[in-house]
mmCIF file with all atom_site columns, C-alpha atoms in Angstrom:
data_model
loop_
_atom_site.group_PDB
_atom_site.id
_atom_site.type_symbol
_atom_site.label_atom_id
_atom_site.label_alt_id
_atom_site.label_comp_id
_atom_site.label_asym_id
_atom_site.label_entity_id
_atom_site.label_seq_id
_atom_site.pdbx_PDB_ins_code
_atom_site.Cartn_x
_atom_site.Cartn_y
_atom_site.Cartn_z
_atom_site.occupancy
_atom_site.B_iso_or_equiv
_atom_site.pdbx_formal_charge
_atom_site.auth_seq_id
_atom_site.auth_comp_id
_atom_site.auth_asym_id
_atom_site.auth_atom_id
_atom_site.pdbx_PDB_model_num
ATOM 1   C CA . UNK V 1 1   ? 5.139  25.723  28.642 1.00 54.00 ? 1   UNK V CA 1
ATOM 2   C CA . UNK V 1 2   ? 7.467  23.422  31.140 1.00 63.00 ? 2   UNK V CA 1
ATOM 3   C CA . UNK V 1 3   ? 6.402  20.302  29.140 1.00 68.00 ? 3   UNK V CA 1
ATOM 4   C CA . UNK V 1 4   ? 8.238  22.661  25.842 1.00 78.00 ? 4   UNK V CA 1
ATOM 5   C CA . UNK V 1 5   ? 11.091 23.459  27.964 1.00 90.00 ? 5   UNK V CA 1
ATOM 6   C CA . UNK V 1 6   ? 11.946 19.907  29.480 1.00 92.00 ? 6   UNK V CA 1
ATOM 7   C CA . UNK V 1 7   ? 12.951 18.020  26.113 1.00 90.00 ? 7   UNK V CA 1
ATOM 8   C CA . UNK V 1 8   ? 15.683 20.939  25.375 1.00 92.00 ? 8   UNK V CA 1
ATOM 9   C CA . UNK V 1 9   ? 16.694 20.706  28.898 1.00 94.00 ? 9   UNK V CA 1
ATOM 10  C CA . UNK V 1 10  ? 16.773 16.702  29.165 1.00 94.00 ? 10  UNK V CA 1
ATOM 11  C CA . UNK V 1 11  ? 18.894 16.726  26.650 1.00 92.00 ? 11  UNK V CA 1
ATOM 12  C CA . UNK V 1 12  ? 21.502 19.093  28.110 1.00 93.00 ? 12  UNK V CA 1
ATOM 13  C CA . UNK V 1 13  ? 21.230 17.302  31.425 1.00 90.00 ? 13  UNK V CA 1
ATOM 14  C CA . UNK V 1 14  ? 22.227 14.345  28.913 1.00 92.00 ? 14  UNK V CA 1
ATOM 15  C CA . UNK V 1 15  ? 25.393 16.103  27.307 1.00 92.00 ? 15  UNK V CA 1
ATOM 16  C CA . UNK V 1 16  ? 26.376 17.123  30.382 1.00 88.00 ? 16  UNK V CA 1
ATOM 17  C CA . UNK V 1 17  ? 26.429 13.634  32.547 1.00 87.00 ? 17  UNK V CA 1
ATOM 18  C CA . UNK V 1 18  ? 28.572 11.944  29.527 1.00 89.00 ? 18  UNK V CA 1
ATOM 19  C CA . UNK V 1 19  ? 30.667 14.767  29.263 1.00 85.00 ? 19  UNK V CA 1
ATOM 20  C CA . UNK V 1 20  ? 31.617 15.114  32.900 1.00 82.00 ? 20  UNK V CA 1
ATOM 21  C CA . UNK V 1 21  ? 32.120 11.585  33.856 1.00 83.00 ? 21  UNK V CA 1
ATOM 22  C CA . UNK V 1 22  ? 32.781 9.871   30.067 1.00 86.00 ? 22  UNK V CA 1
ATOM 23  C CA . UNK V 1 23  ? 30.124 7.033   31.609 1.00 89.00 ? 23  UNK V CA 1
ATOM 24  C CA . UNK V 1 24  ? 30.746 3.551   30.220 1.00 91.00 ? 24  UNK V CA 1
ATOM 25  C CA . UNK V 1 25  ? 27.864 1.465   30.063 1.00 94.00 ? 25  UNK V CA 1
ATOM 26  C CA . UNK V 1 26  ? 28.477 -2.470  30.276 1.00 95.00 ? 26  UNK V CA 1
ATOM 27  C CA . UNK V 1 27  ? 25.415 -4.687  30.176 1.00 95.00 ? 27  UNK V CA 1
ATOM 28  C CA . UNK V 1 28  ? 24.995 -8.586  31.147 1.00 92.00 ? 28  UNK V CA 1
ATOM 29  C CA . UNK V 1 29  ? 26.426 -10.577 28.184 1.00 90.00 ? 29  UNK V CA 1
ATOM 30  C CA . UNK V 1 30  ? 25.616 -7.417  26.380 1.00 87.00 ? 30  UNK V CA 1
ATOM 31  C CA . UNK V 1 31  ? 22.283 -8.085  26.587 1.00 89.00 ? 31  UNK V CA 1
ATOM 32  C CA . UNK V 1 32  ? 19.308 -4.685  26.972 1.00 89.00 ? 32  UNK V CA 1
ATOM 33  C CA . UNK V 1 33  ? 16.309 -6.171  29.249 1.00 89.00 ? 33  UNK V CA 1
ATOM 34  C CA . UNK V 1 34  ? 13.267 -7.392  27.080 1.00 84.00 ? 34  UNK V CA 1
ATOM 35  C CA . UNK V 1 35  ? 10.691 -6.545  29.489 1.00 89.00 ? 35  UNK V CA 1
ATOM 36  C CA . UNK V 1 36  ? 9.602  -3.843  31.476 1.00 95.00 ? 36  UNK V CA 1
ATOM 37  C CA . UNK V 1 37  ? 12.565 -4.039  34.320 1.00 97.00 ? 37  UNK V CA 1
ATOM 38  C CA . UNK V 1 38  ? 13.585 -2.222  37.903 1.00 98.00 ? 38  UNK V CA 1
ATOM 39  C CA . UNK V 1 39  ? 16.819 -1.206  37.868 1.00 98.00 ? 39  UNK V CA 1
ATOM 40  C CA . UNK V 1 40  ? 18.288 -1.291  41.129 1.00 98.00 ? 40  UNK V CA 1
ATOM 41  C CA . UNK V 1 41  ? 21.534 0.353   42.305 1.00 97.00 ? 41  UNK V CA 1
ATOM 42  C CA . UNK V 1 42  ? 23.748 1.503   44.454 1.00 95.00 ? 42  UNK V CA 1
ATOM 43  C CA . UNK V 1 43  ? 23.229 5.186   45.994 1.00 90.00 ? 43  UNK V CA 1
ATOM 44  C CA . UNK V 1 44  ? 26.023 7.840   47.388 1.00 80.00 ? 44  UNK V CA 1
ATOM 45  C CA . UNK V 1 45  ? 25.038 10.663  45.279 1.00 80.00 ? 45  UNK V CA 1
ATOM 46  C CA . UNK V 1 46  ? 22.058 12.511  43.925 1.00 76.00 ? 46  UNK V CA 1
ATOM 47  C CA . UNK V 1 47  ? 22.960 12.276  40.573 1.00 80.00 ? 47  UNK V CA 1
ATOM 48  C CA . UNK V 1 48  ? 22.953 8.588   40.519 1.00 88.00 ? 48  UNK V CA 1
ATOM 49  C CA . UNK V 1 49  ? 19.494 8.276   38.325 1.00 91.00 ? 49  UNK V CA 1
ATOM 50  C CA . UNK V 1 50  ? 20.671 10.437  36.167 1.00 91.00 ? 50  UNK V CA 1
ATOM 51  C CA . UNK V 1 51  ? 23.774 8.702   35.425 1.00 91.00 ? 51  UNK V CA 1
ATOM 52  C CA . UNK V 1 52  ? 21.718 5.537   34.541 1.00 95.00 ? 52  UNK V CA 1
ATOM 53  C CA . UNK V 1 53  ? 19.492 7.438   32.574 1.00 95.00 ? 53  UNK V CA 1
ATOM 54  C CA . UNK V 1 54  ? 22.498 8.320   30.730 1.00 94.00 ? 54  UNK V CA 1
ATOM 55  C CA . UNK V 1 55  ? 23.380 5.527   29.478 1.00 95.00 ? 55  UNK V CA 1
ATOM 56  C CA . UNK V 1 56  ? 20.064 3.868   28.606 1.00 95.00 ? 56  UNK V CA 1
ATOM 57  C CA . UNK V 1 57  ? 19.491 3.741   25.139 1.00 93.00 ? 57  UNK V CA 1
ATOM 58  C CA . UNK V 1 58  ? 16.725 5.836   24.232 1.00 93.00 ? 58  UNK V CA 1
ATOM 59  C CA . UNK V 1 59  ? 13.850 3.042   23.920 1.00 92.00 ? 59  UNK V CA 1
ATOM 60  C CA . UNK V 1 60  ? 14.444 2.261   27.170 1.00 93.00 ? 60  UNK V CA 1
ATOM 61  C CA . UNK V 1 61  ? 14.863 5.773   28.573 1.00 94.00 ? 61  UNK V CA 1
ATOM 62  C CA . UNK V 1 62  ? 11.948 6.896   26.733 1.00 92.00 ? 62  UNK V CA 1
ATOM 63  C CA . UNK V 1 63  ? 9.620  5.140   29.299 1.00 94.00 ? 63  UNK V CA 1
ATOM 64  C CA . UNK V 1 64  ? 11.811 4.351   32.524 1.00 97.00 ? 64  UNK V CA 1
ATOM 65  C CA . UNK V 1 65  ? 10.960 6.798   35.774 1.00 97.00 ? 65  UNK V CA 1
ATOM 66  C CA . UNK V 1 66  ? 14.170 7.611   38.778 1.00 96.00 ? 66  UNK V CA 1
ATOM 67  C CA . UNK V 1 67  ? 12.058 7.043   42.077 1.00 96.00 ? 67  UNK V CA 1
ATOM 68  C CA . UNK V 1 68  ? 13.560 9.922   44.462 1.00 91.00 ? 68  UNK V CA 1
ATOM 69  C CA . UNK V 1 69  ? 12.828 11.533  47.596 1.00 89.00 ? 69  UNK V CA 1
ATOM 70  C CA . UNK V 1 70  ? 10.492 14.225  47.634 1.00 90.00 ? 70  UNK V CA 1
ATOM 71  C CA . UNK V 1 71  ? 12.038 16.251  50.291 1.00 88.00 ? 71  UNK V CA 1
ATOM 72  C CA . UNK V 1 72  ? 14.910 16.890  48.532 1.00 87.00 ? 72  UNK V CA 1
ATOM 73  C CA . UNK V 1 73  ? 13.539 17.331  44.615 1.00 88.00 ? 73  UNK V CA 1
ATOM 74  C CA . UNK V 1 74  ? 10.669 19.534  45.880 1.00 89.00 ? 74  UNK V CA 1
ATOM 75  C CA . UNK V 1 75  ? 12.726 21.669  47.895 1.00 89.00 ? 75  UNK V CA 1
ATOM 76  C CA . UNK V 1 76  ? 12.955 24.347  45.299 1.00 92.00 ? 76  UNK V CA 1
ATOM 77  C CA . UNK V 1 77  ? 11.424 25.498  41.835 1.00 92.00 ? 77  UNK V CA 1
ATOM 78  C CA . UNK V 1 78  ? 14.229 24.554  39.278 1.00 91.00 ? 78  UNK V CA 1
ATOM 79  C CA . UNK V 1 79  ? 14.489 20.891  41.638 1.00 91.00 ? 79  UNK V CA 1
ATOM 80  C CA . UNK V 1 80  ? 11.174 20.621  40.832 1.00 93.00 ? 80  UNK V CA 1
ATOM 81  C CA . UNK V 1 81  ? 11.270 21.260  37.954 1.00 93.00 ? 81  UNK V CA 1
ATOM 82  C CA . UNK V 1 82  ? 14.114 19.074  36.768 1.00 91.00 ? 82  UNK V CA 1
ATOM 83  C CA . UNK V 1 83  ? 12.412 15.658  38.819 1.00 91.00 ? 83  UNK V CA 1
ATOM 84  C CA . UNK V 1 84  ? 9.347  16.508  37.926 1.00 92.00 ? 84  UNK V CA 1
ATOM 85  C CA . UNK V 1 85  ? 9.127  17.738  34.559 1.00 93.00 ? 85  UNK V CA 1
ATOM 86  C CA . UNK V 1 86  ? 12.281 16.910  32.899 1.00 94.00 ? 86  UNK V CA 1
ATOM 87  C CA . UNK V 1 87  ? 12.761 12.884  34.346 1.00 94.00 ? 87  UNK V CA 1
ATOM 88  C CA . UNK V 1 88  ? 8.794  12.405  35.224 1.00 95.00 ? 88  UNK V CA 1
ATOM 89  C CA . UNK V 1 89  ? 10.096 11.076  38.788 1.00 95.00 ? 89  UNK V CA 1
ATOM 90  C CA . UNK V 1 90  ? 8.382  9.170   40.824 1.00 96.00 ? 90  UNK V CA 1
ATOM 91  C CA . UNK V 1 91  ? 8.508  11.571  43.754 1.00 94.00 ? 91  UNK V CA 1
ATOM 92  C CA . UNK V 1 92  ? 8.577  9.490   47.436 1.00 91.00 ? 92  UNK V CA 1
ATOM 93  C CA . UNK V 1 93  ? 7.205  11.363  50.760 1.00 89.00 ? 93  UNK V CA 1
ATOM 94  C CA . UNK V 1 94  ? 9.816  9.585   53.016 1.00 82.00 ? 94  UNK V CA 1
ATOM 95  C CA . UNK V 1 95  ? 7.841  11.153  56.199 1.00 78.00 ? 95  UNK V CA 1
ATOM 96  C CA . UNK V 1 96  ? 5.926  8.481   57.041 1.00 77.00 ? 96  UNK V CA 1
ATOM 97  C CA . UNK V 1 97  ? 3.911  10.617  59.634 1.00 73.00 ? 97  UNK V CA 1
ATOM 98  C CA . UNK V 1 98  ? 2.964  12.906  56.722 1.00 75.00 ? 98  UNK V CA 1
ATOM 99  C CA . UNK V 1 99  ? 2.682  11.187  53.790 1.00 79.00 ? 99  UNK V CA 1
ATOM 100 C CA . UNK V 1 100 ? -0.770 10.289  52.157 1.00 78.00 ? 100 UNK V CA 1
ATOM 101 C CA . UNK V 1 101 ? 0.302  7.003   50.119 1.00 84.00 ? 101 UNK V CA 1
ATOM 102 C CA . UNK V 1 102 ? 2.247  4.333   50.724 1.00 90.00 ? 102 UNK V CA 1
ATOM 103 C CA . UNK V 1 103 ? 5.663  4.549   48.535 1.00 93.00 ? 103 UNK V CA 1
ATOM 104 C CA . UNK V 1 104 ? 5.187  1.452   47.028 1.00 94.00 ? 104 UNK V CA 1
ATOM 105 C CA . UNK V 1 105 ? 1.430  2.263   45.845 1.00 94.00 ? 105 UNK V CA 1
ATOM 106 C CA . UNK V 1 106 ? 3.260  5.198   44.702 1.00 95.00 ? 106 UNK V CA 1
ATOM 107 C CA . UNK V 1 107 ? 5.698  2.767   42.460 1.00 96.00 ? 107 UNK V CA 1
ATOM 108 C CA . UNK V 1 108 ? 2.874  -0.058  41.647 1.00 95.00 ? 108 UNK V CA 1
ATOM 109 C CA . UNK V 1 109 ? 0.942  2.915   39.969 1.00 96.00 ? 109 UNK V CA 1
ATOM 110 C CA . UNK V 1 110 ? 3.464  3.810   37.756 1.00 96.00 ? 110 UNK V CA 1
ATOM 111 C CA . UNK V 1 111 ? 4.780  0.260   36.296 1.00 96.00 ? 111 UNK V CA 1
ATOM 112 C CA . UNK V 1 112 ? 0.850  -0.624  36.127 1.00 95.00 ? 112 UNK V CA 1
ATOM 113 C CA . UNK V 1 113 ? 1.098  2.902   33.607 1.00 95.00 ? 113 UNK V CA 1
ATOM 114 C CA . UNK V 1 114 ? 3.885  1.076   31.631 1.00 94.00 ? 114 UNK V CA 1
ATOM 115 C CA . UNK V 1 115 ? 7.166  2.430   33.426 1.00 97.00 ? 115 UNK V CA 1
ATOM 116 C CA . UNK V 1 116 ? 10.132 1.249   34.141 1.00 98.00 ? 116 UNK V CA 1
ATOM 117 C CA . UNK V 1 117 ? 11.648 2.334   37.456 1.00 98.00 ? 117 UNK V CA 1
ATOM 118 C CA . UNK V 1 118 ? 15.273 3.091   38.931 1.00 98.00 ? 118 UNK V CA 1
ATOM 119 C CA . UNK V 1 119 ? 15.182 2.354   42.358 1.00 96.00 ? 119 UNK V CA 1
ATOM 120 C CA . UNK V 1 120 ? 18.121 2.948   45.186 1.00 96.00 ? 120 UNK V CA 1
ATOM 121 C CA . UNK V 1 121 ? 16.877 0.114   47.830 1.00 96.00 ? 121 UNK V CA 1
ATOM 122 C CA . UNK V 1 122 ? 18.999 1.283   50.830 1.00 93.00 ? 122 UNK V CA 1
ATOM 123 C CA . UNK V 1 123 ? 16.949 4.448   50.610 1.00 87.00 ? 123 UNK V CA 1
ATOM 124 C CA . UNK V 1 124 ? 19.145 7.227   51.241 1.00 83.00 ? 124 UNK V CA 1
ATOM 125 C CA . UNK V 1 125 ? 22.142 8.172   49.939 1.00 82.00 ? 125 UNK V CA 1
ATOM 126 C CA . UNK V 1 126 ? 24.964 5.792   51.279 1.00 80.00 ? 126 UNK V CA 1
ATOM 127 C CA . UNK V 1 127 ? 27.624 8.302   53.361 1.00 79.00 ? 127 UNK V CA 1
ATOM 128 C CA . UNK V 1 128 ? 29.214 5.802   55.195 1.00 78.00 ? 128 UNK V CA 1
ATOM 129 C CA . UNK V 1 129 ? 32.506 3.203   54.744 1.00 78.00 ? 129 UNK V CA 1
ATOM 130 C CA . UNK V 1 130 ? 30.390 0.394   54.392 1.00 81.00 ? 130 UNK V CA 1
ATOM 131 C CA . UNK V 1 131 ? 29.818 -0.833  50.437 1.00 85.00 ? 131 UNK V CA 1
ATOM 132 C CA . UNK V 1 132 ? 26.123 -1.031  50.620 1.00 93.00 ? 132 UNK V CA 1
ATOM 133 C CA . UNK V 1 133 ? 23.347 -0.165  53.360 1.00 91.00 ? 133 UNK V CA 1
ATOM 134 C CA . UNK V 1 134 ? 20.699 -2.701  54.563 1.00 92.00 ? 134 UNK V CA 1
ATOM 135 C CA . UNK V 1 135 ? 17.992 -2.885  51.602 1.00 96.00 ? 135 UNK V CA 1
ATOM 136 C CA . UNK V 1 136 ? 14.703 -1.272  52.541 1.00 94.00 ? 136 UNK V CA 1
ATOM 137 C CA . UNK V 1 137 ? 11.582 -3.962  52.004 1.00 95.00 ? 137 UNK V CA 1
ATOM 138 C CA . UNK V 1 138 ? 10.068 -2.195  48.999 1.00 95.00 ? 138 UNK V CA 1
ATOM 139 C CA . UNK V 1 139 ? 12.316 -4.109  46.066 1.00 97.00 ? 139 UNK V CA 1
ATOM 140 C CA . UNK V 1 140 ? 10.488 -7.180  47.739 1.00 98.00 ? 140 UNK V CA 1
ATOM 141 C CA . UNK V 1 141 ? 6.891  -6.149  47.658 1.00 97.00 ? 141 UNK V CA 1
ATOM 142 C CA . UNK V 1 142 ? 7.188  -4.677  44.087 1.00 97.00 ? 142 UNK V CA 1
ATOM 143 C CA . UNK V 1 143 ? 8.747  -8.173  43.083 1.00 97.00 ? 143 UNK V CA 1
ATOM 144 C CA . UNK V 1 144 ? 5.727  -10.034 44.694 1.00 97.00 ? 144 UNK V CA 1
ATOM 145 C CA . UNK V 1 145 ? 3.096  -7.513  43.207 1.00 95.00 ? 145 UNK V CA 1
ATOM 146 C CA . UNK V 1 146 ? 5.238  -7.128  39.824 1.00 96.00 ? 146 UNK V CA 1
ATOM 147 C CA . UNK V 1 147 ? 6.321  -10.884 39.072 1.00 95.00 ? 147 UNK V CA 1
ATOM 148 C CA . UNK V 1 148 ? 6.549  -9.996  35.211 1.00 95.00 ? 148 UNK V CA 1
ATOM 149 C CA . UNK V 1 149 ? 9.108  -7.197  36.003 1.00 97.00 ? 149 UNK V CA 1
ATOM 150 C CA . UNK V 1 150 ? 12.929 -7.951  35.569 1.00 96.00 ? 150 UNK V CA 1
ATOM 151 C CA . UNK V 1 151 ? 14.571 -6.959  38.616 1.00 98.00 ? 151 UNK V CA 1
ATOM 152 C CA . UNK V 1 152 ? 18.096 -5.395  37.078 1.00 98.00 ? 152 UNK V CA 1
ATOM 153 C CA . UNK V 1 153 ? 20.832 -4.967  39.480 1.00 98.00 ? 153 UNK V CA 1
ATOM 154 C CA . UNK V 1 154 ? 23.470 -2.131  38.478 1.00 97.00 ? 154 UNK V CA 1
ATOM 155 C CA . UNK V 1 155 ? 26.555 -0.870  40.117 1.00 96.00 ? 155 UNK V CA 1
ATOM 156 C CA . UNK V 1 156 ? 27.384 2.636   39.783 1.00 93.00 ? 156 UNK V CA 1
ATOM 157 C CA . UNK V 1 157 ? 31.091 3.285   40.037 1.00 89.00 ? 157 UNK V CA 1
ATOM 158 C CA . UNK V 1 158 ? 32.732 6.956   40.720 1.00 75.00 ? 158 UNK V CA 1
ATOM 159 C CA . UNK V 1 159 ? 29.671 9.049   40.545 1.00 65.00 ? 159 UNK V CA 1
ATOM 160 C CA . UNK V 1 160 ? 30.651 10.091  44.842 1.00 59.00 ? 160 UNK V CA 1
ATOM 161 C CA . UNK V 1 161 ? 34.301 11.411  43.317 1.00 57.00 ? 161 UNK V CA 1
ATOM 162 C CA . UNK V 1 162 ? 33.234 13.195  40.478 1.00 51.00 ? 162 UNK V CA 1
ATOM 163 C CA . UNK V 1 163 ? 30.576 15.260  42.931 1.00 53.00 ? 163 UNK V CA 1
ATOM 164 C CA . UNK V 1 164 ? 31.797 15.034  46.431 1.00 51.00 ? 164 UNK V CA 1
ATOM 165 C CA . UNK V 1 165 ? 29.314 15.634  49.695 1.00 53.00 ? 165 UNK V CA 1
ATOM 166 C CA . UNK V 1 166 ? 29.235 19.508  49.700 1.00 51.00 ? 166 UNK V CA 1
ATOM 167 C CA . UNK V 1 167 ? 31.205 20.534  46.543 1.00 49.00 ? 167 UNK V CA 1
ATOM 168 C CA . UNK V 1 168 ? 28.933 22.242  44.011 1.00 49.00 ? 168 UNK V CA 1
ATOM 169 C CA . UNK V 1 169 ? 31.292 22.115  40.814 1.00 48.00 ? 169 UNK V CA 1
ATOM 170 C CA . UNK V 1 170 ? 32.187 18.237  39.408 1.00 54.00 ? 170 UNK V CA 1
ATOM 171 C CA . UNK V 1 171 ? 35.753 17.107  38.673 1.00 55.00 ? 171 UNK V CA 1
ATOM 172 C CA . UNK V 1 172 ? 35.790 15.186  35.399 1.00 55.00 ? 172 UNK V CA 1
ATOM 173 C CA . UNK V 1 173 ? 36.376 11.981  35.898 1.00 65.00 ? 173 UNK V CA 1
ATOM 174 C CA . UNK V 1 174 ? 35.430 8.433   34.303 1.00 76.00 ? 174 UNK V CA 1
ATOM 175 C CA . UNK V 1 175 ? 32.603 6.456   35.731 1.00 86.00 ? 175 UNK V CA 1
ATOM 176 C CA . UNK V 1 176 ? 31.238 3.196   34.482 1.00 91.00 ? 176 UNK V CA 1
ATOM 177 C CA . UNK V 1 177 ? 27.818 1.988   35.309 1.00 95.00 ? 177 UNK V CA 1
ATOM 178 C CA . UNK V 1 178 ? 27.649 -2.223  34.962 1.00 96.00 ? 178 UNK V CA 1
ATOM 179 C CA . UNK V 1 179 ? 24.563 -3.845  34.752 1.00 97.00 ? 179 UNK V CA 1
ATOM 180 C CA . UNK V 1 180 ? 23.980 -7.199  36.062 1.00 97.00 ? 180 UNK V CA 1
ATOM 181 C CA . UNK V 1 181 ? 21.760 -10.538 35.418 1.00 96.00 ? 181 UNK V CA 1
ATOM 182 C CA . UNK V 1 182 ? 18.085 -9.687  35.752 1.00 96.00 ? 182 UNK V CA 1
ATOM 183 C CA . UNK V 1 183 ? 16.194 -11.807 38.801 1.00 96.00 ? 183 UNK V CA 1
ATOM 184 C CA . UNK V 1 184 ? 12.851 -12.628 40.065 1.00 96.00 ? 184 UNK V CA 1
ATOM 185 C CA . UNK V 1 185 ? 11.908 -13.361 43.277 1.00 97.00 ? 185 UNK V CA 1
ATOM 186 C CA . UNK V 1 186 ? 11.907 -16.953 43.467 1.00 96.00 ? 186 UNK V CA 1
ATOM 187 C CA . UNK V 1 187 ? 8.584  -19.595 44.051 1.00 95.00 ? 187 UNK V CA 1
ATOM 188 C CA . UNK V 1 188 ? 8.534  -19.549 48.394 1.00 94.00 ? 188 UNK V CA 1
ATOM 189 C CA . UNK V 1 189 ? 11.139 -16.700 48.743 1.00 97.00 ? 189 UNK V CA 1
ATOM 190 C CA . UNK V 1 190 ? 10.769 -14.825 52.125 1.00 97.00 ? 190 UNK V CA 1
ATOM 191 C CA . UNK V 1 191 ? 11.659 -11.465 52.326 1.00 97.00 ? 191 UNK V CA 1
ATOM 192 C CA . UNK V 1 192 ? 14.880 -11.604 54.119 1.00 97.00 ? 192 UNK V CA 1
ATOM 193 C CA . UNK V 1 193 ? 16.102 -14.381 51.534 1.00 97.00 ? 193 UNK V CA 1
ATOM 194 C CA . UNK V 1 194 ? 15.616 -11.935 48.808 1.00 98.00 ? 194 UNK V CA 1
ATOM 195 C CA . UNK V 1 195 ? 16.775 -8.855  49.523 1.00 97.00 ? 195 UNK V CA 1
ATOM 196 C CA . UNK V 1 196 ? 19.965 -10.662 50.453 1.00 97.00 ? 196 UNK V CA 1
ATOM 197 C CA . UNK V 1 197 ? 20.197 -12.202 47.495 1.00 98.00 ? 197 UNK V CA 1
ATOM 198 C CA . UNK V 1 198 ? 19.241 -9.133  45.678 1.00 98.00 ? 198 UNK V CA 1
ATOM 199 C CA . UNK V 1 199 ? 22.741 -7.186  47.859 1.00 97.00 ? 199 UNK V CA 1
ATOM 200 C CA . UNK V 1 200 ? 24.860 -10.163 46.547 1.00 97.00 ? 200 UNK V CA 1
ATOM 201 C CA . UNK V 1 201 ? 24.172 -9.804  43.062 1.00 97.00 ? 201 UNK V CA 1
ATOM 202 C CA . UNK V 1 202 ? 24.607 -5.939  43.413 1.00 97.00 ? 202 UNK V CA 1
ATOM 203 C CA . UNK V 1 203 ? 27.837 -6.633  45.058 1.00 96.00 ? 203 UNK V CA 1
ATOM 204 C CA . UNK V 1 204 ? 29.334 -9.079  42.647 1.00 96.00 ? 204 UNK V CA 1
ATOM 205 C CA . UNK V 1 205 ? 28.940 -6.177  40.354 1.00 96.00 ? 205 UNK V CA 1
ATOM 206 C CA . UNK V 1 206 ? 31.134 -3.567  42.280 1.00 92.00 ? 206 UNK V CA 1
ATOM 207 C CA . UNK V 1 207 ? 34.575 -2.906  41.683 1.00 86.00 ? 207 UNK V CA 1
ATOM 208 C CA . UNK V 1 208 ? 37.274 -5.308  43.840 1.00 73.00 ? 208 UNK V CA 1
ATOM 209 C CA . UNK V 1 209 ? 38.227 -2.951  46.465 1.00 54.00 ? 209 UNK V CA 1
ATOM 210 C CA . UNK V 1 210 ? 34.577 -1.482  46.789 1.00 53.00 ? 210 UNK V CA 1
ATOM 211 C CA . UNK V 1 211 ? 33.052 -4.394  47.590 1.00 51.00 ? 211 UNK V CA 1
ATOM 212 C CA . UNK V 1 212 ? 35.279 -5.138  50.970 1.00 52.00 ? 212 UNK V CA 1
#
């Protein structure tokens, strides 16, 4: 029965997203990815995924996953619902006393299925002035694991207006989602190396005055 109801409602969540915040896609050179890719992105809001979803077209939405926290998306029925049901997410215990597999098992599992993920590699929802949070190590070990994986970075731009910490109702506004040069971690590449490259190219992408 939920399987029935989550098409109908994916859509809606669909109509809704470009409605409220007129998205604008751009894409590298105007190029789609022609392999199975991570998207990686910037995070201030919960509704970031969805906005990337969005704007996919459907080939590539058809088999791409949002990896989100599982605190927050099992908290109730209809969240439930909606991550796991309607976007298939890749749900991530981010208790690390209590959880029972490793997140990026979790992740591994589902590209070795054939997904694509969206992935927010500062981990939490960015609330401060800063542009970006310190990357968590995960983007790194599914790039080692994942080699023939395009590693996509994208900038999502006015998502924490049109939904502000705490308000419940959006305010329209016009939000663009840019989409950079795919990478791979490179031959010798040490963690550290990477993941700052990997916050440069996300930065290059963002706006002038968000990226101070």
């Amino acid at each position: 029965m939920k399987s029935l109801i989550a098409k109908p409602v994916a859509v809606v969540v669909l109509l809704f997203a470009r409605a409220i915040t007129a998205v604008r896609p751009f894409w590298h050179e105007g190029r789609l990815p022609r392999r199975r890719s991570i998207f990686f992105a910037n995070h201030s809001s919960h509704g970031d995924f969805i906005l990337i979803w969005a704007v996919l077209p459907p080939r590539l939405r058809r088999r791409v996953r949002p990896v989100a926290g599982a605190d927050y998306w099992l908290k109730s029925k209809l969240r439930s619902f909606i991550g796991r049901d309607v976007f298939n997410a890749v749900l991530i215990d981010r208790n690390r006393d209590a959880r029972t597999m490793d997140p990026v098992e979790s992740m591994g599992e589902a590209m070795k299925e054939g997904s694509s993920l969206i992935l927010f590699p500062e981990g939490t929802r960015n609330q401060s002035d800063a542009s970006l949070q310190p990357f968590k190590s995960g983007l790194f070990h599914l790039a080692a694991l994942h080699p023939d994986f395009e590693l996509v970075p994208v900038w999502i731009a006015n998502l924490n207006r049109v939904m502000p910490k705490g308000e419940f109702v959006p305010i329209p506004l016009i939000c663009t989602v840019t989409f950079g040069e795919p990478m791979h971690l490179a031959d010798g590449e040490d963690k550290d190396m990477f993941l700052e490259r990997a916050r440069e190219a996300l930065l290059a992408l963002a706006p002038k005055k968000a990226a101070e």
